[in-house]
Every structure is written in C-alpha cells, then in structure tokens.
Tab-separated table of C-alpha atoms and ligand atoms in Angstrom:
chain	number	residue	atom	x	y	z
A	81	MET	CA	105.748	101.136	124.314
A	82	GLU	CA	107.395	100.000	121.097
A	83	ASP	CA	110.301	102.040	119.738
A	84	LEU	CA	109.439	105.303	118.009
A	85	ILE	CA	110.334	106.046	114.392
A	86	LEU	CA	110.306	109.597	113.067
A	87	GLY	CA	109.233	109.486	109.412
A	88	ILE	CA	109.942	112.225	106.860
A	89	GLU	CA	108.408	112.400	103.375
A	90	THR	CA	109.077	115.043	100.707
A	91	SER	CA	109.035	113.143	97.410
A	92	CYS	CA	106.427	115.248	95.652
A	93	ASP	CA	104.235	118.141	96.793
A	94	GLU	CA	103.566	117.274	100.432
A	95	THR	CA	105.954	118.110	103.251
A	96	ALA	CA	105.189	115.445	105.829
A	97	ALA	CA	106.512	114.191	109.160
A	98	ALA	CA	105.132	111.600	111.569
A	99	VAL	CA	105.989	109.668	114.693
A	100	VAL	CA	104.923	106.022	114.708
A	101	ALA	CA	105.395	103.491	117.493
A	102	GLY	CA	106.369	100.031	116.320
A	103	ALA	CA	104.749	100.376	112.869
A	104	ALA	CA	101.449	100.017	114.707
A	105	ARG	CA	100.445	103.226	116.424
A	106	ILE	CA	100.455	106.696	114.848
A	107	LEU	CA	101.359	109.274	117.495
A	108	SER	CA	101.377	112.138	115.004
A	109	ASN	CA	100.998	112.509	111.241
A	110	VAL	CA	101.472	116.067	109.955
A	111	VAL	CA	101.045	116.869	106.255
A	112	LEU	CA	101.609	120.273	104.710
A	113	SER	CA	100.116	120.319	101.211
A	114	GLN	CA	101.603	122.593	98.555
A	115	VAL	CA	98.484	122.447	96.394
A	116	PRO	CA	97.697	126.183	96.762
A	117	VAL	CA	101.211	127.021	95.489
A	118	HIS	CA	101.024	124.813	92.382
A	119	ARG	CA	97.354	125.358	91.550
A	120	ILE	CA	97.830	128.433	89.387
A	121	TYR	CA	100.186	126.399	87.151
A	122	GLY	CA	97.709	123.524	86.909
A	123	GLY	CA	100.379	121.021	87.978
A	124	ILE	CA	103.465	120.559	90.135
A	125	VAL	CA	106.406	122.873	89.403
A	126	PRO	CA	109.543	121.052	90.643
A	127	GLU	CA	111.545	124.154	91.649
A	128	LEU	CA	108.624	125.524	93.629
A	129	ALA	CA	108.183	122.138	95.311
A	130	SER	CA	111.794	122.164	96.551
A	131	ARG	CA	111.465	125.736	97.797
A	132	GLU	CA	108.267	124.953	99.697
A	133	HIS	CA	109.798	121.821	101.251
A	134	LEU	CA	112.734	123.940	102.446
A	135	ARG	CA	110.304	126.337	104.052
A	136	GLY	CA	108.170	123.640	105.606
A	137	ILE	CA	110.500	120.882	106.718
A	138	VAL	CA	111.748	122.315	110.036
A	139	PRO	CA	108.349	123.443	111.418
A	140	ILE	CA	106.613	120.286	110.177
A	141	VAL	CA	109.084	117.939	111.861
A	142	ARG	CA	108.921	120.030	115.026
A	143	GLN	CA	105.117	119.860	114.934
A	144	ALA	CA	105.169	116.076	114.462
A	145	LEU	CA	107.411	115.638	117.519
A	146	GLU	CA	105.300	118.051	119.577
A	147	GLN	CA	102.022	116.380	118.688
A	148	ALA	CA	103.514	112.996	119.556
A	149	GLY	CA	104.564	114.437	122.925
A	150	CYS	CA	108.203	113.569	122.417
A	151	GLN	CA	111.570	115.001	121.544
A	152	LEU	CA	114.174	113.990	119.037
A	153	ARG	CA	116.147	112.161	121.724
A	154	ASP	CA	113.141	109.885	122.378
A	155	VAL	CA	112.981	108.453	118.854
A	156	ALA	CA	114.858	105.257	118.046
A	157	ALA	CA	115.497	106.013	114.364
A	158	ILE	CA	114.793	108.491	111.588
A	159	ALA	CA	113.272	107.299	108.321
A	160	ALA	CA	113.209	109.401	105.167
A	161	THR	CA	112.014	108.768	101.619
A	162	ARG	CA	114.906	108.413	99.220
A	163	GLY	CA	112.965	107.850	95.986
A	164	PRO	CA	111.289	107.740	93.599
A	165	GLY	CA	110.086	111.329	93.165
A	166	LEU	CA	111.307	114.798	92.253
A	167	VAL	CA	114.992	114.775	93.066
A	168	GLY	CA	115.095	118.356	94.389
A	169	ALA	CA	112.104	117.612	96.607
A	170	LEU	CA	113.486	114.284	97.860
A	171	LEU	CA	116.808	115.923	98.700
A	172	VAL	CA	115.212	118.282	101.207
A	173	GLY	CA	113.665	115.551	103.379
A	174	LEU	CA	116.531	113.099	103.004
A	175	THR	CA	119.214	115.699	103.767
A	176	TYR	CA	117.282	116.999	106.740
A	177	GLY	CA	116.808	113.430	107.988
A	178	LYS	CA	120.535	112.802	107.620
A	179	ALA	CA	121.392	115.980	109.513
A	180	LEU	CA	119.018	115.114	112.358
A	181	ALA	CA	120.389	111.582	112.525
A	182	LEU	CA	123.927	112.883	112.695
A	183	ALA	CA	123.162	115.579	115.258
A	184	ALA	CA	121.164	113.285	117.554
A	185	ALA	CA	123.293	110.160	116.923
A	186	LYS	CA	120.307	108.155	115.650
A	187	PRO	CA	120.288	105.575	112.881
A	188	LEU	CA	118.899	106.672	109.485
A	189	ILE	CA	116.651	104.439	107.384
A	190	ALA	CA	116.148	105.175	103.683
A	191	VAL	CA	112.677	104.225	102.444
A	192	HIS	CA	111.210	103.609	98.989
A	193	HIS	CA	108.115	105.766	98.535
A	194	LEU	CA	105.998	102.951	97.082
A	195	GLU	CA	106.988	100.589	99.889
A	196	GLY	CA	105.605	103.314	102.149
A	197	HIS	CA	102.262	103.260	100.325
A	198	ILE	CA	102.077	99.461	100.608
A	199	HIS	CA	102.844	99.594	104.340
A	200	SER	CA	100.082	102.145	104.950
A	201	VAL	CA	97.709	99.173	104.614
A	202	LEU	CA	99.496	97.150	107.306
A	203	LEU	CA	99.872	100.151	109.595
A	204	ASP	CA	96.133	100.796	109.496
A	205	ARG	CA	95.245	97.180	110.307
A	206	ARG	CA	97.634	97.082	113.260
A	207	GLN	CA	96.438	100.428	114.535
A	208	GLN	CA	92.871	99.149	114.491
A	209	GLY	CA	93.862	95.881	116.144
A	210	LEU	CA	92.593	93.938	113.112
A	211	ALA	CA	94.117	90.904	111.422
A	212	GLU	CA	96.850	91.752	108.935
A	213	PRO	CA	96.421	90.752	105.292
A	214	GLU	CA	97.774	87.367	104.387
A	215	PHE	CA	100.784	87.042	102.130
A	216	PRO	CA	101.814	86.549	99.388
A	217	ALA	CA	99.639	89.375	98.128
A	218	VAL	CA	99.106	91.375	94.967
A	219	ALA	CA	99.397	95.119	95.639
A	220	LEU	CA	98.084	97.831	93.337
A	221	VAL	CA	99.908	101.095	94.018
A	222	VAL	CA	98.112	103.839	92.182
A	223	SER	CA	98.951	107.528	92.543
A	224	GLY	CA	99.730	110.692	90.641
A	225	GLY	CA	103.120	109.351	89.598
A	226	HIS	CA	102.685	105.564	89.609
A	227	THR	CA	100.371	102.791	88.573
A	228	SER	CA	102.100	99.541	89.454
A	229	LEU	CA	101.198	95.996	90.389
A	230	TYR	CA	103.512	94.201	92.796
A	231	TRP	CA	103.769	90.659	94.043
A	232	VAL	CA	104.517	91.011	97.744
A	233	GLU	CA	106.023	88.136	99.706
A	234	ARG	CA	106.562	88.181	103.425
A	235	TYR	CA	109.152	86.209	105.358
A	236	GLU	CA	108.371	86.928	109.004
A	237	GLU	CA	109.247	90.612	109.244
A	238	ARG	CA	110.930	90.955	105.848
A	239	PHE	CA	109.169	91.778	102.593
A	240	ARG	CA	110.090	91.096	98.981
A	241	TYR	CA	108.535	92.885	96.017
A	242	THR	CA	108.338	91.809	92.387
A	243	LEU	CA	106.954	94.173	89.770
A	244	LEU	CA	104.190	92.447	87.776
A	245	GLY	CA	102.973	95.336	85.634
A	246	LYS	CA	103.041	99.098	85.335
A	247	THR	CA	101.718	101.945	83.268
A	248	ARG	CA	103.388	102.519	79.927
A	249	ASP	CA	102.405	106.184	79.829
A	250	ASP	CA	100.320	108.205	82.298
A	251	ALA	CA	99.704	107.134	85.876
A	252	ALA	CA	95.979	106.766	86.662
A	253	GLY	CA	96.053	109.786	89.002
A	254	GLU	CA	97.840	111.874	86.393
A	255	ALA	CA	95.209	110.922	83.786
A	256	GLY	CA	92.446	111.938	86.214
A	257	ASP	CA	94.113	115.266	86.948
A	258	LYS	CA	94.596	115.958	83.211
A	259	VAL	CA	91.014	115.052	82.315
A	260	ALA	CA	89.716	117.251	85.140
A	261	LYS	CA	91.843	120.134	83.893
A	262	LEU	CA	90.552	119.552	80.358
A	263	LEU	CA	86.972	119.741	81.643
A	264	GLY	CA	87.590	122.934	83.616
A	265	LEU	CA	87.305	121.247	87.012
A	266	GLY	CA	90.407	122.826	88.550
A	267	TYR	CA	93.436	121.261	90.225
A	268	PRO	CA	93.974	118.687	91.592
A	269	GLY	CA	91.150	116.973	89.760
A	270	GLY	CA	91.086	113.430	91.175
A	271	PRO	CA	89.072	114.231	94.302
A	272	VAL	CA	86.627	116.395	92.282
A	273	ILE	CA	85.971	113.587	89.795
A	274	ASP	CA	85.291	111.340	92.794
A	275	ARG	CA	82.749	113.852	94.161
A	276	LEU	CA	80.989	114.628	90.854
A	277	ALA	CA	80.834	111.158	89.310
A	278	PRO	CA	77.866	109.887	91.388
A	279	ALA	CA	75.712	112.546	89.656
A	280	GLY	CA	76.453	111.074	86.219
A	281	ASP	CA	75.600	107.882	84.361
A	282	GLU	CA	78.780	105.841	84.232
A	283	ARG	CA	77.487	103.703	81.346
A	284	ALA	CA	76.733	106.712	79.140
A	285	VAL	CA	80.080	106.755	77.322
A	286	ARG	CA	81.823	103.504	76.470
A	287	PHE	CA	85.590	103.950	76.314
A	288	SER	CA	87.442	101.187	74.521
A	289	ARG	CA	90.001	99.354	76.620
A	290	PRO	CA	93.623	99.818	75.561
A	291	LYS	CA	95.097	96.941	73.572
A	292	LEU	CA	98.661	96.390	74.679
A	293	LYS	CA	101.194	94.009	73.207
A	294	GLY	CA	103.497	92.201	75.614
A	295	ASN	CA	102.829	92.106	79.348
A	296	ALA	CA	99.059	91.742	79.826
A	297	LEU	CA	99.355	93.288	83.303
A	298	ASP	CA	100.677	96.628	82.035
A	299	PHE	CA	98.407	99.666	81.968
A	300	SER	CA	97.900	102.589	79.598
A	301	PHE	CA	95.820	105.674	80.329
A	302	SER	CA	96.870	108.123	77.642
A	303	GLY	CA	94.298	106.804	75.139
A	304	ILE	CA	91.317	107.512	77.361
A	305	LYS	CA	92.587	111.025	77.970
A	306	THR	CA	92.701	111.630	74.203
A	307	ALA	CA	89.224	110.114	73.840
A	308	VAL	CA	87.881	112.639	76.385
A	309	LEU	CA	89.557	115.454	74.468
A	310	ARG	CA	87.860	114.317	71.244
A	311	LEU	CA	84.474	114.191	72.965
A	312	VAL	CA	84.992	117.718	74.259
A	313	GLU	CA	85.526	118.853	70.671
A	314	SER	CA	82.790	116.796	69.001
A	315	ARG	CA	80.179	117.736	71.603
A	316	GLY	CA	81.058	121.416	71.651
A	317	LEU	CA	81.787	121.497	75.375
A	318	ALA	CA	84.409	124.280	75.163
A	319	PRO	CA	82.153	127.240	76.125
A	320	ALA	CA	80.885	125.485	79.258
A	321	ILE	CA	84.476	124.558	80.196
A	322	ALA	CA	85.578	128.187	79.808
A	323	ALA	CA	82.651	129.271	81.995
A	324	ARG	CA	83.696	126.842	84.744
A	325	GLN	CA	87.301	128.001	84.579
A	326	ALA	CA	86.172	131.600	84.888
A	327	ALA	CA	83.914	130.740	87.833
A	328	LEU	CA	86.757	128.945	89.653
A	329	GLY	CA	89.106	131.850	88.903
A	330	GLY	CA	92.188	129.851	89.891
A	331	GLY	CA	90.715	129.093	93.310
A	332	PRO	CA	90.280	125.660	94.888
A	333	PRO	CA	87.838	123.329	93.114
A	334	ASP	CA	84.583	123.333	95.027
A	335	ALA	CA	82.563	120.225	94.140
A	336	GLU	CA	79.204	121.784	95.094
A	337	ARG	CA	79.726	124.788	92.862
A	338	LEU	CA	81.151	122.710	90.044
A	339	ARG	CA	78.160	120.365	90.212
A	340	ALA	CA	75.878	123.331	89.437
A	341	LEU	CA	78.160	124.355	86.566
A	342	CYS	CA	78.146	120.930	84.868
A	343	ASP	CA	75.354	119.849	82.518
A	344	GLN	CA	74.199	116.225	82.483
A	345	PRO	CA	76.316	115.100	79.470
A	346	THR	CA	79.443	116.445	81.226
A	347	LEU	CA	78.561	114.638	84.470
A	348	ASP	CA	77.980	111.471	82.422
A	349	LEU	CA	81.391	111.898	80.825
A	350	ILE	CA	83.074	112.323	84.239
A	351	ALA	CA	81.290	109.253	85.623
A	352	SER	CA	82.131	107.169	82.550
A	353	PHE	CA	85.789	108.155	82.695
A	354	GLN	CA	86.027	107.195	86.369
A	355	TYR	CA	84.218	103.919	85.698
A	356	ALA	CA	86.576	103.006	82.848
A	357	VAL	CA	89.687	103.696	84.938
A	358	ALA	CA	88.352	101.943	88.053
A	359	THR	CA	87.272	98.815	86.169
A	360	GLU	CA	90.556	98.632	84.244
A	361	LEU	CA	92.578	98.896	87.469
A	362	ALA	CA	90.404	96.378	89.311
A	363	GLU	CA	90.318	93.901	86.429
A	364	LYS	CA	94.100	93.728	85.969
A	365	THR	CA	94.711	93.561	89.716
A	366	LEU	CA	92.344	90.601	90.089
A	367	GLN	CA	93.765	88.971	86.989
A	368	ALA	CA	97.212	89.141	88.619
A	369	ALA	CA	95.824	87.814	91.904
A	370	GLU	CA	94.244	84.862	90.095
A	371	GLN	CA	97.335	84.069	88.029
A	372	ARG	CA	99.521	84.057	91.124
A	373	ASN	CA	96.959	82.574	93.463
A	374	ALA	CA	97.415	85.461	95.897
A	375	ALA	CA	96.301	85.163	99.523
A	376	SER	CA	94.991	88.747	99.477
A	377	VAL	CA	94.874	91.982	97.500
A	378	LEU	CA	96.172	95.375	98.694
A	379	LEU	CA	95.189	98.772	97.316
A	380	ALA	CA	97.305	101.851	98.126
A	381	GLY	CA	98.410	105.291	96.888
A	382	GLY	CA	96.551	108.572	96.372
A	383	VAL	CA	94.052	107.174	93.865
A	384	ALA	CA	93.148	104.437	96.379
A	385	ALA	CA	91.128	107.244	98.002
A	386	ASN	CA	88.725	107.018	95.054
A	387	ARG	CA	85.437	105.607	96.314
A	388	ARG	CA	84.434	104.038	93.009
A	389	LEU	CA	87.759	102.213	92.679
A	390	ARG	CA	87.546	100.934	96.252
A	391	ARG	CA	84.002	99.671	95.694
A	392	GLU	CA	84.883	98.053	92.365
A	393	LEU	CA	87.922	96.221	93.689
A	394	GLU	CA	86.174	95.168	96.896
A	395	THR	CA	83.022	93.802	95.231
A	396	ALA	CA	84.743	92.218	92.233
A	397	GLY	CA	87.421	90.873	94.593
A	398	ARG	CA	84.873	89.278	96.905
A	399	ARG	CA	83.084	87.738	93.933
A	400	ARG	CA	86.346	86.170	92.818
A	401	GLY	CA	87.372	85.024	96.289
A	402	PHE	CA	89.865	87.717	97.353
A	403	GLU	CA	89.829	89.884	100.414
A	404	VAL	CA	90.829	93.427	99.478
A	405	PHE	CA	92.601	95.708	101.967
A	406	ALA	CA	92.809	99.478	101.515
A	407	PRO	CA	93.886	102.094	104.055
A	408	PRO	CA	91.519	104.849	105.224
A	409	ILE	CA	91.447	107.898	102.907
A	410	ARG	CA	93.842	110.013	104.999
A	411	LEU	CA	96.539	107.331	104.734
A	412	CYS	CA	96.093	106.914	100.955
A	413	THR	CA	97.636	110.219	99.876
A	414	ASP	CA	101.256	111.030	100.656
A	415	ASN	CA	102.134	111.069	104.353
A	416	ALA	CA	105.088	110.234	106.567
A	417	ALA	CA	103.388	107.703	108.863
A	418	MET	CA	103.588	105.201	106.008
A	419	ILE	CA	107.313	105.936	105.637
A	420	ALA	CA	107.912	105.297	109.348
A	421	ALA	CA	105.891	102.067	109.098
A	422	ALA	CA	107.796	100.832	106.044
A	423	ALA	CA	111.079	101.525	107.867
A	424	TRP	CA	110.156	99.238	110.752
A	425	PRO	CA	111.341	95.905	109.254
A	426	ARG	CA	114.686	97.558	108.373
A	427	TYR	CA	114.936	98.985	111.872
A	428	ARG	CA	114.434	95.514	113.353
A	429	ALA	CA	117.019	94.075	110.972
A	430	ARG	CA	119.434	96.923	111.789
A	431	GLU	CA	119.597	97.789	108.113
A	432	PHE	CA	120.658	101.418	108.292
A	433	ALA	CA	121.651	103.896	105.607
A	434	GLY	CA	125.094	105.456	105.478
A	435	ALA	CA	125.714	109.185	105.315
A	436	ASP	CA	126.354	108.744	101.579
A	437	VAL	CA	122.808	107.571	100.754
A	438	ALA	CA	121.522	109.540	97.752
A	439	ALA	CA	118.100	110.678	96.613
A	440	VAL	CA	117.088	108.847	93.432
A	441	ALA	CA	114.352	110.107	91.081
A	442	GLN	CA	113.789	106.729	89.388
A	443	LEU	CA	114.157	103.959	91.918
A	444	ALA	CA	113.030	100.371	91.514
A	445	LEU	CA	111.420	98.667	94.497
B	47	KG4	O1	100.014	109.250	96.413
B	47	KG4	P1	99.745	110.682	96.092
B	47	KG4	O2	99.317	111.593	97.225
B	47	KG4	O3	100.997	111.355	95.432
B	47	KG4	C1	101.832	110.670	94.537
B	47	KG4	O4	102.703	109.903	95.014
B	47	KG4	O5	101.584	110.862	93.319
B	47	KG4	O6	98.639	110.703	94.916
B	47	KG4	C2	98.118	111.897	94.374
B	47	KG4	C3	97.138	111.546	93.264
B	47	KG4	C4	96.678	112.760	92.454
B	47	KG4	O7	96.708	112.431	91.079
B	47	KG4	C5	95.232	112.963	92.939
B	47	KG4	O8	94.397	113.567	91.992
B	47	KG4	C6	94.810	111.534	93.201
B	47	KG4	O9	95.954	110.944	93.808
B	47	KG4	N1	93.656	111.425	94.095
B	47	KG4	C7	92.457	110.916	93.722
B	47	KG4	C8	91.609	111.023	94.854
B	47	KG4	N2	92.325	111.595	95.869
B	47	KG4	C9	93.582	111.829	95.387
B	47	KG4	N3	92.040	110.396	92.557
B	47	KG4	C10	90.773	109.961	92.495
B	47	KG4	N4	89.893	110.028	93.525
B	47	KG4	C11	90.268	110.548	94.720
B	47	KG4	N5	89.418	110.606	95.734
B	48	ZN	ZN1	102.659	108.776	96.740
C-alpha cells in the first residue's frame, strides 16, 4: 500500500481529520461540523470556532486513525492547513499537527486550503480508478470564503497555480448564505437554496450582471444581494419572512418545511438568484478556459455541491468543448482528505515544513 498521510483541517467551522493512502484512497474522512454552534448567530463567530476546534481536534484525529485501522506510528507524514482562514481556527489544527509530528518524529506538511479543494477533484478520480483531468486546467474554487479562478499547470507530480480572477466583494457562498438569511431560510442557506430552487421559475426575475472595470475574470456578488433586498421591500415579503423565521425558531433549516412556508414568488426569487449566480460563475470560468485554451475545467469548494452550478458548468462546458470535473458532494465542503491529497506532491518532493511554520489568515496560492 502507498504511504499514509494524516490530514488535519481547521480553517473555518469544520474540525476535520482524514487518513489517505497515496493521494488515491481515502481510509477515513471524519468531519465535525460546528454549524449548530454558530446557527443562533446566523454566521461564524471566530472565537467560538477556535473553542470548538480545541474541543474537537483530539477526538476527531483519534477517530480518523481508528476508522483507518492504523496508529500514528503507521502514517508517513502529517499534513495540516496553514491558511487561508480564521487565524485562531487555523492555529488549532496546525499546532496540533506540529505537536503530533514532533512527538511521533514524522514530517509535517503545510497545505494551502484552496490547493486542498483543487486536489479533492484529483483524489476522487484516482479513488474511482478513472482518468485524471488533463492539464493545464482552469479551476473554479467557490466556497463561503472564496470565489477564485486559477490556471493550474502540472509538471509530473508538481503543480503551479496562477490566479486569473477573484471576487471583489462577497464570495458566492457568502452571498447565498446572506440571501437565504434575508429570506428567512435559516443558516447555512446555500444547501437550502439548492433544495428549494427547483420549485421556482429561474427566469422569473432577471438580475443584471455586474459591470466591472479592469480584469474581466473578476466576480462581484454584492450587487445581487442588494437587488434581492430591494425586491423583498418592494414586494412586501417581510411578514412571510418573519413567519418563516418564527417557524424555524433558530433550529436547522428543513427544506420540506420551508417549501410549504414559501409562496410561489419567493420560490421564483430563490430560483432566479441561484440561476444568476450559477450562470455568472460558469460563464467566467468557460471564458477563462477559452482564453487560455485549457485542457479541462475543474470545479471545487463548498458551492461546487450546488446541483444547478454543476449542471450549468457541465452542459455549457460540453457545448464549448471542455470536460468539467467536480468532486462528489461530500468532498466539496471542507474536509481533511483533500488536505492529505494536496500534501502528496510535497511529500514526494520531501518539501516539509519547519517547526516555525505559521498560520496565515490571508495566504496567496
Ligand atoms: O468550502 P466550504 O465548506 O467552506 C469554506 O471554505 O468556505 O464552503 C461552505 C459554503 C457555504 O457558503 C455554504 O452555504 C455553501 O458552501 N454550500 C452550498 C451548497 N452546499 C454548501 N451552496 C450552494 N449549494 C449547495 N448545495
Ligand atoms: Zn473551503
């Protein structure tokens, strides 16, 4: 069997650990979500995130080793996310990774969170025994904190990333969560929008596309959020929103119940919002792929779980001659298997982190 990497991820609100063999086979992938802790605040509270990571990190790593049927001494290296993310959250996983590496005399590999998302695509293909995407590729990494387009080049086992475009304001996932909150759909809102949108008419509301000066591959999602807010006011949706909030009572958003609490114009608004975001993301990604003559297109990050976005990019991509690769849903949102997979090329190149490696909130890839 290929060497085992223990991955650790704590950049945001998931405490995660995984054991992956040779960036190809997931032996365990444990994710402890903090959503119930942050829900009552309607968003992530950094101090609470750090506290929850501190609580979760030891049992989660232990569980990942147990489920993989191995012990710390069996792993070849420890990989931990070093950025970007919430610095207090990152510190927990990175410091714990360092301590384990020191105690067990294992090398430590520091991983960029977005490189992890990109490698979730490759990990899935290898695990399934399918052909890997061809490079150079354009990768759209779209999550709660990021919306970025990268040009990814591969030289045998090494990868090089060039940023082609990014959001100037909100990340797509953040915009979805804010719009859901605005419409009384609870937290986190992305998955609920995904579930409710098929019941609405996505052509009902036409949102204008943002006009940006400068880099044509940059994104902006704050305008559409404001447009939804204006529609809520002009259409007098506030009472229905208050009724939904009361019905949820701070509990988890239940798509079935919410569906019954949404009238048709609200469902149309949800569908139209999702359509506008999905088409904007797909259009710019394919534009980049065409400009650069990419060999393939990769889609990764939490919002890559969105079914409408996947369909849009896949069908529009096929029409324009690109094969689009996206990981299965469970590998889209934050996890540590992707961190272990992204560490693999560095492991092979013996590119290890020193004990002085620091967590960095804003870290370029
Ligand atoms: O990658 P991720 O787990 O964490 C970050 O690195 O940010 O992404 C979380 C984001 C949240 O904004 C969440 O609402 C969104 O991904 N998300 C979705 C779906 N599942 C998760 N957005 C739309 N449709 C989904 N199915
Ligand atoms: Zn992420």
